mmCIF file of C-alpha atoms in Angstrom:
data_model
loop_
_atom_site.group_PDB
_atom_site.id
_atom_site.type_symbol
_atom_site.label_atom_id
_atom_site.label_comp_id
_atom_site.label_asym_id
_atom_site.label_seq_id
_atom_site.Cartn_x
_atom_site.Cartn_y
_atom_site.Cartn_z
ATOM 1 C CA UNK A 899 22.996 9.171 1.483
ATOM 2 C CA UNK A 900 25.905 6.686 1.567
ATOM 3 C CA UNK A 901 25.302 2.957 1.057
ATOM 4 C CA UNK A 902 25.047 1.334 4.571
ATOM 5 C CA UNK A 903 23.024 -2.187 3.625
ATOM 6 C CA UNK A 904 22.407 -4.226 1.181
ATOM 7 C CA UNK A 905 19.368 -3.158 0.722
ATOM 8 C CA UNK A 906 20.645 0.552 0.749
ATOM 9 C CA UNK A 907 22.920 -1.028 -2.176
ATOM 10 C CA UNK A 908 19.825 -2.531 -4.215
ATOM 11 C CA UNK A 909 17.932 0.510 -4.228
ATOM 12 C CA UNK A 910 20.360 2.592 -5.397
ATOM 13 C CA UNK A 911 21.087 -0.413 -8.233
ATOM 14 C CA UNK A 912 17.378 -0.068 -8.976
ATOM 15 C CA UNK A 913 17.328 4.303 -9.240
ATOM 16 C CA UNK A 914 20.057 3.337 -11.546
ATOM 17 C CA UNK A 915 18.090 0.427 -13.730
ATOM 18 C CA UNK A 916 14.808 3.025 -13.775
ATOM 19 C CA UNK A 917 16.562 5.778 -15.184
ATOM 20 C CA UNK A 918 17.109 3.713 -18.347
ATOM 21 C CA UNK A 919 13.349 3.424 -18.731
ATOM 22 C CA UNK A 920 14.650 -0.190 -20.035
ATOM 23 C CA UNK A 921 14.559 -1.515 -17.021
ATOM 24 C CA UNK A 922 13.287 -3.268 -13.785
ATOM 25 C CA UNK A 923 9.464 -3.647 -13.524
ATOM 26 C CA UNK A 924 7.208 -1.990 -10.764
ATOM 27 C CA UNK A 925 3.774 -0.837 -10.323
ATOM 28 C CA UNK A 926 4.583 1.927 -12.912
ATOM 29 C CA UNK A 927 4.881 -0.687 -15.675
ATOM 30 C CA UNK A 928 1.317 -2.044 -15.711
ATOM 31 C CA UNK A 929 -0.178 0.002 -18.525
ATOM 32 C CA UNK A 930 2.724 -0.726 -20.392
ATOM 33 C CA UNK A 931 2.502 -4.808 -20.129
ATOM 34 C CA UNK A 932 -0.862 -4.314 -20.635
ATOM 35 C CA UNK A 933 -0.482 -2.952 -24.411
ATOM 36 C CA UNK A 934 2.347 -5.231 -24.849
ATOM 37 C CA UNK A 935 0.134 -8.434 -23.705
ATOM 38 C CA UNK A 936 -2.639 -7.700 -26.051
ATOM 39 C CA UNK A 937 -0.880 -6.240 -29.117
ATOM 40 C CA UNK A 938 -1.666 -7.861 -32.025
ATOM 41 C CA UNK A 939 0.999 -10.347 -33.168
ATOM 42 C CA UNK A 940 2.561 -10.280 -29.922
ATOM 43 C CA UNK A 941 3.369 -13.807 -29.604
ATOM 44 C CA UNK A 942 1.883 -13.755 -25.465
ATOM 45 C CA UNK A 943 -1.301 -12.645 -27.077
ATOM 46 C CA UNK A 944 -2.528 -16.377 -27.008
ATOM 47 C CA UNK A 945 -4.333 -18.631 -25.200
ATOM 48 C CA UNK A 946 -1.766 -21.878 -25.793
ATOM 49 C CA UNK A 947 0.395 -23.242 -23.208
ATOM 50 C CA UNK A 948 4.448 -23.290 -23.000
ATOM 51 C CA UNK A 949 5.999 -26.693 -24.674
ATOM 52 C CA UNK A 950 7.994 -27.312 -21.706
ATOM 53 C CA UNK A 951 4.999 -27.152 -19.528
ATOM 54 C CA UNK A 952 3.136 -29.259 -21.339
ATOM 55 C CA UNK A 953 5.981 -31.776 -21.760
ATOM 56 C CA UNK A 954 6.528 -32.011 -18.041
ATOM 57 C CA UNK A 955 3.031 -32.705 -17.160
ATOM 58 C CA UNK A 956 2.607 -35.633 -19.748
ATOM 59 C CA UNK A 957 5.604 -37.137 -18.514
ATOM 60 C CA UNK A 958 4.487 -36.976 -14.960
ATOM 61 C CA UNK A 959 7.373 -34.661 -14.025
ATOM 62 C CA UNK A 960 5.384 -31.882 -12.185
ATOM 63 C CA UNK A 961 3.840 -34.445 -9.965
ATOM 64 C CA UNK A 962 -0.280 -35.288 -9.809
ATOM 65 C CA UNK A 963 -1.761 -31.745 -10.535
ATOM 66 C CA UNK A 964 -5.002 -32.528 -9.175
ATOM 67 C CA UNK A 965 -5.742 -30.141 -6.227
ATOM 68 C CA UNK A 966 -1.904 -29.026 -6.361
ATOM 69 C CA UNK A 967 -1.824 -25.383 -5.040
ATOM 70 C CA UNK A 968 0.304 -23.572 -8.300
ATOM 71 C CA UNK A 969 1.691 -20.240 -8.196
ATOM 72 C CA UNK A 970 1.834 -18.486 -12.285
ATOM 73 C CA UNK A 971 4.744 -15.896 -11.040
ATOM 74 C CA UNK A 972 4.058 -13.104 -14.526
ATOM 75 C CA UNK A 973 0.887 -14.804 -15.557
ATOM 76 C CA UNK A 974 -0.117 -12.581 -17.976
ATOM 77 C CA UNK A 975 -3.435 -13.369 -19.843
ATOM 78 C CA UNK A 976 -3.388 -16.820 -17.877
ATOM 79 C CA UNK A 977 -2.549 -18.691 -20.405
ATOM 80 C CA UNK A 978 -0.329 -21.280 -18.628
ATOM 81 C CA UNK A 979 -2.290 -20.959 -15.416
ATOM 82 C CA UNK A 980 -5.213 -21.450 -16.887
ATOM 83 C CA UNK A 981 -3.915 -24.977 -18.992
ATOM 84 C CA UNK A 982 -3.176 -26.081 -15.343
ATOM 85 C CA UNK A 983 -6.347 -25.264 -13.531
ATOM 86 C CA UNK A 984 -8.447 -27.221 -16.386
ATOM 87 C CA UNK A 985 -5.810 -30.647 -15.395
ATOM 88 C CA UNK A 986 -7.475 -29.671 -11.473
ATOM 89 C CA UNK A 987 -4.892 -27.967 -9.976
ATOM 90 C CA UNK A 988 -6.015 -24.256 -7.811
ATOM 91 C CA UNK A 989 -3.764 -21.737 -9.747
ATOM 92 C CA UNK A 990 -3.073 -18.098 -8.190
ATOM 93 C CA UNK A 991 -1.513 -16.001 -10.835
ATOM 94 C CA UNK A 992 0.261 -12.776 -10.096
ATOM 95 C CA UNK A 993 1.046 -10.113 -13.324
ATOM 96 C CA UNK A 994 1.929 -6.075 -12.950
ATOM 97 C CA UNK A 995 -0.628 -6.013 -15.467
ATOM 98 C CA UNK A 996 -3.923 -4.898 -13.727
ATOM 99 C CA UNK A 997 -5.652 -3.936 -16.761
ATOM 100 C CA UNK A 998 -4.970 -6.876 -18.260
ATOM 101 C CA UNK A 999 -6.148 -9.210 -15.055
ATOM 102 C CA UNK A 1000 -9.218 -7.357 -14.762
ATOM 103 C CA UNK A 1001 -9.983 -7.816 -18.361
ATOM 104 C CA UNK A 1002 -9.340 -11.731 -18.392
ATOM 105 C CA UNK A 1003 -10.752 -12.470 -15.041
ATOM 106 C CA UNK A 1004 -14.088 -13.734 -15.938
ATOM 107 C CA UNK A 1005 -12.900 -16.028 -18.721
ATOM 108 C CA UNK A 1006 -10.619 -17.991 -16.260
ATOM 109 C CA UNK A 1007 -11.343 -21.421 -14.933
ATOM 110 C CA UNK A 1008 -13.577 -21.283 -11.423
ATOM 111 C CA UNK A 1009 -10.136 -22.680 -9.735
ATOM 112 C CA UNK A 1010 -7.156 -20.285 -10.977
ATOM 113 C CA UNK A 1011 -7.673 -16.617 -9.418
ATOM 114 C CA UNK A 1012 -4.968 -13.412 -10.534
ATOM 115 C CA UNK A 1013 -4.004 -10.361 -8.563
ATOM 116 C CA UNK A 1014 -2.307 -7.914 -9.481
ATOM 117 C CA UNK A 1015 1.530 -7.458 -7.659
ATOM 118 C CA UNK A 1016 4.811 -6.818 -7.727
ATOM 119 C CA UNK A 1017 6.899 -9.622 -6.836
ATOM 120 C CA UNK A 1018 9.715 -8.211 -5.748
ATOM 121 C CA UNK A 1019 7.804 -5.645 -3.381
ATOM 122 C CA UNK A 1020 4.343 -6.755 -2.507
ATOM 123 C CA UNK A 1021 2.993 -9.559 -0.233
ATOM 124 C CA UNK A 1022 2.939 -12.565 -1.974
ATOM 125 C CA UNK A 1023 0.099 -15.227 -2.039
ATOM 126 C CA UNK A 1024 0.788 -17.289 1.186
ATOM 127 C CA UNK A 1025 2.359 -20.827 0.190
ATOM 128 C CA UNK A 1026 3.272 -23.618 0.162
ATOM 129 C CA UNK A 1027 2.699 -24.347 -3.374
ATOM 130 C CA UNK A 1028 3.690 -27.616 -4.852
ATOM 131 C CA UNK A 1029 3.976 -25.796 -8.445
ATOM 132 C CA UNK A 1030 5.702 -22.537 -8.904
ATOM 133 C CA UNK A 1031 5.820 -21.585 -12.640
ATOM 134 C CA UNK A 1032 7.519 -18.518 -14.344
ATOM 135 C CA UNK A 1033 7.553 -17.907 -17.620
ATOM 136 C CA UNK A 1034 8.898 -14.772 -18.928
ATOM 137 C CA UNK A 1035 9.230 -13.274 -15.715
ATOM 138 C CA UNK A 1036 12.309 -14.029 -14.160
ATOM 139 C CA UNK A 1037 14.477 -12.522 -17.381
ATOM 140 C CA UNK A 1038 12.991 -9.052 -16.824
ATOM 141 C CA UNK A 1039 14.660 -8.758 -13.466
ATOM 142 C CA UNK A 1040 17.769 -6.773 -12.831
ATOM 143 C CA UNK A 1041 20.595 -9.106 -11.804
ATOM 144 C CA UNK A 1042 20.860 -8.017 -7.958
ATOM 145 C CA UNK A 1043 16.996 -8.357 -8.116
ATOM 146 C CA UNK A 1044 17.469 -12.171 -8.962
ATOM 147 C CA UNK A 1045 18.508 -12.562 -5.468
ATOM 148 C CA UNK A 1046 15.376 -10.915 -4.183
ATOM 149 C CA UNK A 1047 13.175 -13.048 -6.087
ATOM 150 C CA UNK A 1048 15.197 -16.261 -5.176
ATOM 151 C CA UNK A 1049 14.593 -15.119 -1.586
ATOM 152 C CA UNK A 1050 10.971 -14.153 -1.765
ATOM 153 C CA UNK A 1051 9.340 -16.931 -4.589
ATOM 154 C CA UNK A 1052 11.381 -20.293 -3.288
ATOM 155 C CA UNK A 1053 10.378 -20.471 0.188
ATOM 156 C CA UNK A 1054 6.965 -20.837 -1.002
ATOM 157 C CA UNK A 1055 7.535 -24.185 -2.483
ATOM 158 C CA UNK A 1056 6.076 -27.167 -0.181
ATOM 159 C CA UNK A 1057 8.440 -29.783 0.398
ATOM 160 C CA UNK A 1058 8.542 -31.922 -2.977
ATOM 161 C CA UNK A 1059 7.312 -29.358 -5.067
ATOM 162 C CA UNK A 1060 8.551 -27.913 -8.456
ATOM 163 C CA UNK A 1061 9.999 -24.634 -9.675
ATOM 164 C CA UNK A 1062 10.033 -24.191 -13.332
ATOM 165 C CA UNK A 1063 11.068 -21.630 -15.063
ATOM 166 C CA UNK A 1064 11.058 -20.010 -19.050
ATOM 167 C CA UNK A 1065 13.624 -17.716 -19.701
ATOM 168 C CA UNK A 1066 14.945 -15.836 -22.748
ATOM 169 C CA UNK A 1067 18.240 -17.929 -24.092
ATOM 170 C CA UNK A 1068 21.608 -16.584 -24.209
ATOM 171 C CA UNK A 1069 22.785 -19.263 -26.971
ATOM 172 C CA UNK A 1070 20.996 -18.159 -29.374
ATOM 173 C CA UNK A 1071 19.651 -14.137 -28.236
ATOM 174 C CA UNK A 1072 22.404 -12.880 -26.331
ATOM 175 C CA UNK A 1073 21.916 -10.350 -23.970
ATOM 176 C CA UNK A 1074 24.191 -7.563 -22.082
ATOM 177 C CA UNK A 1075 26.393 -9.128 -19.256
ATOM 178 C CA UNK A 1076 25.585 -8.512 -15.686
ATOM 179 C CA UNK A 1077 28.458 -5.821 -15.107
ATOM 180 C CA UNK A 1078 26.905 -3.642 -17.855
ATOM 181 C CA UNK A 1079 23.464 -3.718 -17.008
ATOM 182 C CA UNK A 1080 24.613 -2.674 -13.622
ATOM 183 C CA UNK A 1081 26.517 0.436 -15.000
ATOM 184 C CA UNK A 1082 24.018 0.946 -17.849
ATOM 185 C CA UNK A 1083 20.583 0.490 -16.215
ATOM 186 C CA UNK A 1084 19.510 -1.301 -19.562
ATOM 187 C CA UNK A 1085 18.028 -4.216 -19.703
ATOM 188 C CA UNK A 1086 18.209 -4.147 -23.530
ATOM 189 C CA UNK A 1087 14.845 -5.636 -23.246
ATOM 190 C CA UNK A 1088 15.037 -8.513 -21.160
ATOM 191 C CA UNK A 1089 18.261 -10.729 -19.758
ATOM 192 C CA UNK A 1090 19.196 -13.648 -21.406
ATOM 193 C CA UNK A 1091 20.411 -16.820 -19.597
ATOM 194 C CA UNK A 1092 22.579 -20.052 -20.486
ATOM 195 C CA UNK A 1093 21.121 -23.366 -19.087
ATOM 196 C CA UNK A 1094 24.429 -23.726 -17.082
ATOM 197 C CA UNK A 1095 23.104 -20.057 -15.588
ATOM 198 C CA UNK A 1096 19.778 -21.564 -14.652
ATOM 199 C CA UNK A 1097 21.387 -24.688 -13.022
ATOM 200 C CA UNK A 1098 23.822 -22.076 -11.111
ATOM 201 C CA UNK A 1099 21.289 -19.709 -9.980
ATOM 202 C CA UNK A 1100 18.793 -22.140 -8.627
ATOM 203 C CA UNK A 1101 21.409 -24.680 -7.233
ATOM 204 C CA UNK A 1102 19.693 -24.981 -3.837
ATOM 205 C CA UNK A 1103 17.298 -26.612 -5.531
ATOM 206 C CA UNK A 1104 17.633 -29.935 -7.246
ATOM 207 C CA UNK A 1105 17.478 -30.256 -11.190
ATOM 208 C CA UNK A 1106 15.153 -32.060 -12.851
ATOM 209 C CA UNK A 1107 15.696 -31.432 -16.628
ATOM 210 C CA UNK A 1108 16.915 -27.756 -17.698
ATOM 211 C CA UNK A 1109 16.993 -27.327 -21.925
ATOM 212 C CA UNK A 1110 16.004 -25.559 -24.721
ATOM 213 C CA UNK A 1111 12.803 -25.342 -25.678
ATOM 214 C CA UNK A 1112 11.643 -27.140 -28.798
ATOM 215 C CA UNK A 1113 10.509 -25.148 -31.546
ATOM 216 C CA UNK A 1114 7.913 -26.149 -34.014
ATOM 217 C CA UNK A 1115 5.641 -26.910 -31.366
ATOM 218 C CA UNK A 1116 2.240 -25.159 -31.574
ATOM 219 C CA UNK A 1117 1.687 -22.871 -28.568
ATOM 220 C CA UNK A 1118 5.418 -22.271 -28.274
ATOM 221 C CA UNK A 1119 6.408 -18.718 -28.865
ATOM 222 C CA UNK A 1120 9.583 -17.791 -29.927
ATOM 223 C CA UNK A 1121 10.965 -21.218 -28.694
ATOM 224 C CA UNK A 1122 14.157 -20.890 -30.783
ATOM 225 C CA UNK A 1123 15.338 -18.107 -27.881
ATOM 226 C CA UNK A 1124 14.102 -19.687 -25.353
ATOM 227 C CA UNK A 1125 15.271 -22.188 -22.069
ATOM 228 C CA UNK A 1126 13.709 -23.743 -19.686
ATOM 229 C CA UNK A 1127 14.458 -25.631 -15.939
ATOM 230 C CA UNK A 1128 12.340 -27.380 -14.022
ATOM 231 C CA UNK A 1129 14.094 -28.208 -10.473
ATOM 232 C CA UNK A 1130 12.587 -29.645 -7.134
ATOM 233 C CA UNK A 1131 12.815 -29.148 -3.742
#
């Protein structure tokens, strides 16, 4: 079949990413996460929050959290969703990992609920949310699959509300460049972003502090590779 859409275009992008087996996530992938999330040593295997996260909230930057409706985009084990629903905010989390939701579930504060999606495919949780919070999710995406999740995840923000984001950093863990990823299929494990990239990719929204994250910080995995932005509506 010759390409006729853009979306025509994207799916063949993502036959190409899948054959790498490196690649986009789907459905497929849940098993996989699953292991990954609960190996031991595997730095998500915790319970702590992200620095930046709790950073923002103690200097009021994420606005009064409680009853804020926040969306954990890649929540994993809940550990970030979970640090917000216990400051009184209702959390929905979303993760391919269904194992790994069902087996957290019951431990989770009474306000933060998790279902298991795809983001870029499913129906998503109906907004607005005045929190949208992604960490780790947003560098496993193919680059033409950016543009789907800009399009899908930011209209759910409420008018005010904050988009933050934790992403793998190219400064210090460089990554592929867009052009071979596209040719390759191979993620090479995960994309890796400048913080003028975040502040280019999100520019319809308005930035409130995009940096590195601060290592030494307990709770903070693998902060030495890592940015963050938080932006606002």
């Amino acid at each position: 079949m010759r390409i006729g859409s853009v979306e025509d275009l994207f799916d063949e992008l993502d036959r190409v990413v899948a054959e790498s087996r490196r690649g986009d996530v789907t459905r497929d992938a849940a098993d996989y996460w699953t292991a990954m999330l609960t190996r031991e040593g595997h730095p998500l295997n915790s319970r702590l929050p992200d620095e930046p996260l709790v950073d923002w909230h103690g200097r009021g930057l994420l606005g009064d959290l409680d009853g804020a409706r926040v969306l954990d985009v890649g929540c994993g084990n809940g550990r970030n969703g979970a640090w917000l629903a216990e400051r009184g905010a209702d959390v929905v989390g979303v993760d391919l990992a269904a194992p790994l939701l069902d087996a957290v579930r019951p431990d989770l504060p009474r306000s933060m609920t998790v279902t298991a999606l795809d983001v870029l495919r499913d129906p998503l949780p109906a907004g607005p949310f005045d929190v949208v919070y992604d960490s780790g999710c947003f560098h496993h995406l193919a680059p033409h699959r950016r543009i789907t999740y800009r399009e899908r995840i930011l209209p759910l923000l409420a008018p005010g509300g904050r988009y933050a984001v934790v992403a793998f950093a190219q400064e210090s863990q460089p990554s592929p460049s867009d052009r071979e990823v596209l040719t390759s299929g191979d993620l090479g494990g995960g994309m890796s972003f400048l913080v003028e990239d975040l502040e280019r990719i999100f520019a319809s929204l308005h930035p409130v502090e995009v940096r590195r994250v601060r290592d030494g910080v307990p709770g903070t995995f693998g902060a030495e590779f890592l940015n963050a932005g938080l932006f606002r509506v």
